[in-house]
Structure formats: C-alpha cells, structure tokens
Amino acid sequence: CSSNASFSVEHTVKTVIYIFSWIVGVVSVIMIIVGGLKYVTSNGDSNNVNSAKNTILYAVIGLIVVAMAQVIVKFVLKQVD
C-alpha cells in the first residue's frame, strides 16, 4: 500500500513540475519575443534599449531557474526511492 502511495505522490509531483515548467517555458519564450520587439523598436533610446535587454535577461534567467528546478526535483525523487 505504501509503495502505491509513494508512486502516486511521485507521479503527482512530476506532473505538477512538468506542467509548471511548460507554462513558464512558454511565457519565457513569449517574453523573449516581446523583449526582441522592444529592442528593435527602441529607435536607439537608451531607456528602451535597457528595458528590452532586461526583459530578455529575466526571461532567460527564468528558463534557467525552471530547468534547475526540474533537475532538483528529479534528484530528490530519486533519493527518496
């Protein structure tokens, strides 16, 4: 009975992490596109250029954080088994 419960918890955690990662990945890609469009349409204005660069930077950092979260969750779940 406990092995079924642990499998259920593991499966639920993996599913939640994958759904969350997919959503954050899609949002990050959209934000990279928005940042690129802001950069292209900045017309050399330094404030707009900095804003666009920050948007792209934060979107990439978000992707890295989500990737690391998946690695950490997989590691922890493997250690629990």
Tab-separated table of C-alpha atoms in Angstrom:
chain	number	residue	atom	x	y	z
A	1	CYS	CA	0.000	0.000	0.000
A	2	SER	CA	2.809	2.447	0.833
A	3	SER	CA	4.558	1.777	-2.492
A	4	ASN	CA	1.365	2.748	-4.327
A	5	ALA	CA	1.113	5.900	-2.223
A	6	SER	CA	4.713	6.884	-2.889
A	7	PHE	CA	4.253	6.194	-6.599
A	8	SER	CA	1.122	8.365	-6.575
A	9	VAL	CA	2.895	11.229	-4.802
A	10	GLU	CA	5.917	10.929	-7.097
A	11	HIS	CA	3.708	10.874	-10.168
A	12	THR	CA	1.703	13.874	-8.950
A	13	VAL	CA	4.838	15.899	-8.165
A	14	LYS	CA	6.361	15.095	-11.547
A	15	THR	CA	3.150	16.037	-13.339
A	16	VAL	CA	2.869	19.351	-11.491
A	17	ILE	CA	6.518	20.207	-12.179
A	18	TYR	CA	6.213	19.349	-15.877
A	19	ILE	CA	3.040	21.436	-16.274
A	20	PHE	CA	4.597	24.349	-14.380
A	21	SER	CA	7.777	24.082	-16.437
A	22	TRP	CA	5.828	24.021	-19.687
A	23	ILE	CA	3.846	27.125	-18.709
A	24	VAL	CA	6.940	29.034	-17.574
A	25	GLY	CA	8.795	27.969	-20.724
A	26	VAL	CA	6.031	29.285	-22.965
A	27	VAL	CA	5.832	32.554	-21.021
A	28	SER	CA	9.628	32.930	-21.179
A	29	VAL	CA	9.705	32.441	-24.933
A	30	ILE	CA	6.908	34.992	-25.336
A	31	MET	CA	8.816	37.446	-23.140
A	32	ILE	CA	11.984	36.922	-25.187
A	33	ILE	CA	9.989	37.751	-28.314
A	34	VAL	CA	8.479	40.824	-26.612
A	35	GLY	CA	11.949	41.910	-25.493
A	36	GLY	CA	13.273	41.466	-29.011
A	37	LEU	CA	10.445	43.542	-30.444
A	38	LYS	CA	11.046	46.232	-27.817
A	39	TYR	CA	14.737	46.212	-28.731
A	40	VAL	CA	14.038	46.531	-32.450
A	41	THR	CA	11.525	49.339	-31.945
A	42	SER	CA	13.570	51.274	-29.381
A	43	ASN	CA	14.935	53.692	-32.028
A	44	GLY	CA	18.194	53.990	-30.117
A	45	ASP	CA	16.585	55.365	-26.943
A	46	SER	CA	18.837	54.136	-24.145
A	47	ASN	CA	15.967	53.667	-21.673
A	48	ASN	CA	14.020	51.489	-24.106
A	49	VAL	CA	17.155	49.518	-25.027
A	50	ASN	CA	17.902	48.826	-21.352
A	51	SER	CA	14.291	47.826	-20.738
A	52	ALA	CA	14.385	45.412	-23.680
A	53	LYS	CA	17.692	43.909	-22.564
A	54	ASN	CA	16.345	43.431	-19.032
A	55	THR	CA	13.216	41.748	-20.373
A	56	ILE	CA	15.308	39.294	-22.373
A	57	LEU	CA	17.724	38.727	-19.478
A	58	TYR	CA	14.962	38.000	-16.967
A	59	ALA	CA	13.215	35.640	-19.391
A	60	VAL	CA	16.441	33.672	-19.880
A	61	ILE	CA	17.034	33.583	-16.121
A	62	GLY	CA	13.501	32.254	-15.709
A	63	LEU	CA	14.234	29.440	-18.162
A	64	ILE	CA	17.417	28.555	-16.286
A	65	VAL	CA	15.594	28.515	-12.925
A	66	VAL	CA	12.890	26.218	-14.308
A	67	ALA	CA	15.489	23.860	-15.774
A	68	MET	CA	17.330	23.718	-12.453
A	69	ALA	CA	14.053	23.106	-10.605
A	70	GLN	CA	13.388	20.069	-12.783
A	71	VAL	CA	16.857	18.715	-12.106
A	72	ILE	CA	16.489	19.234	-8.359
A	73	VAL	CA	13.057	17.601	-8.230
A	74	LYS	CA	14.269	14.592	-10.211
A	75	PHE	CA	17.274	14.270	-7.902
A	76	VAL	CA	15.162	14.481	-4.745
A	77	LEU	CA	12.605	11.979	-6.025
A	78	LYS	CA	15.382	9.578	-6.985
A	79	GLN	CA	16.891	9.860	-3.482
A	80	VAL	CA	13.509	9.187	-1.830
A	81	ASP	CA	13.072	5.872	-3.669
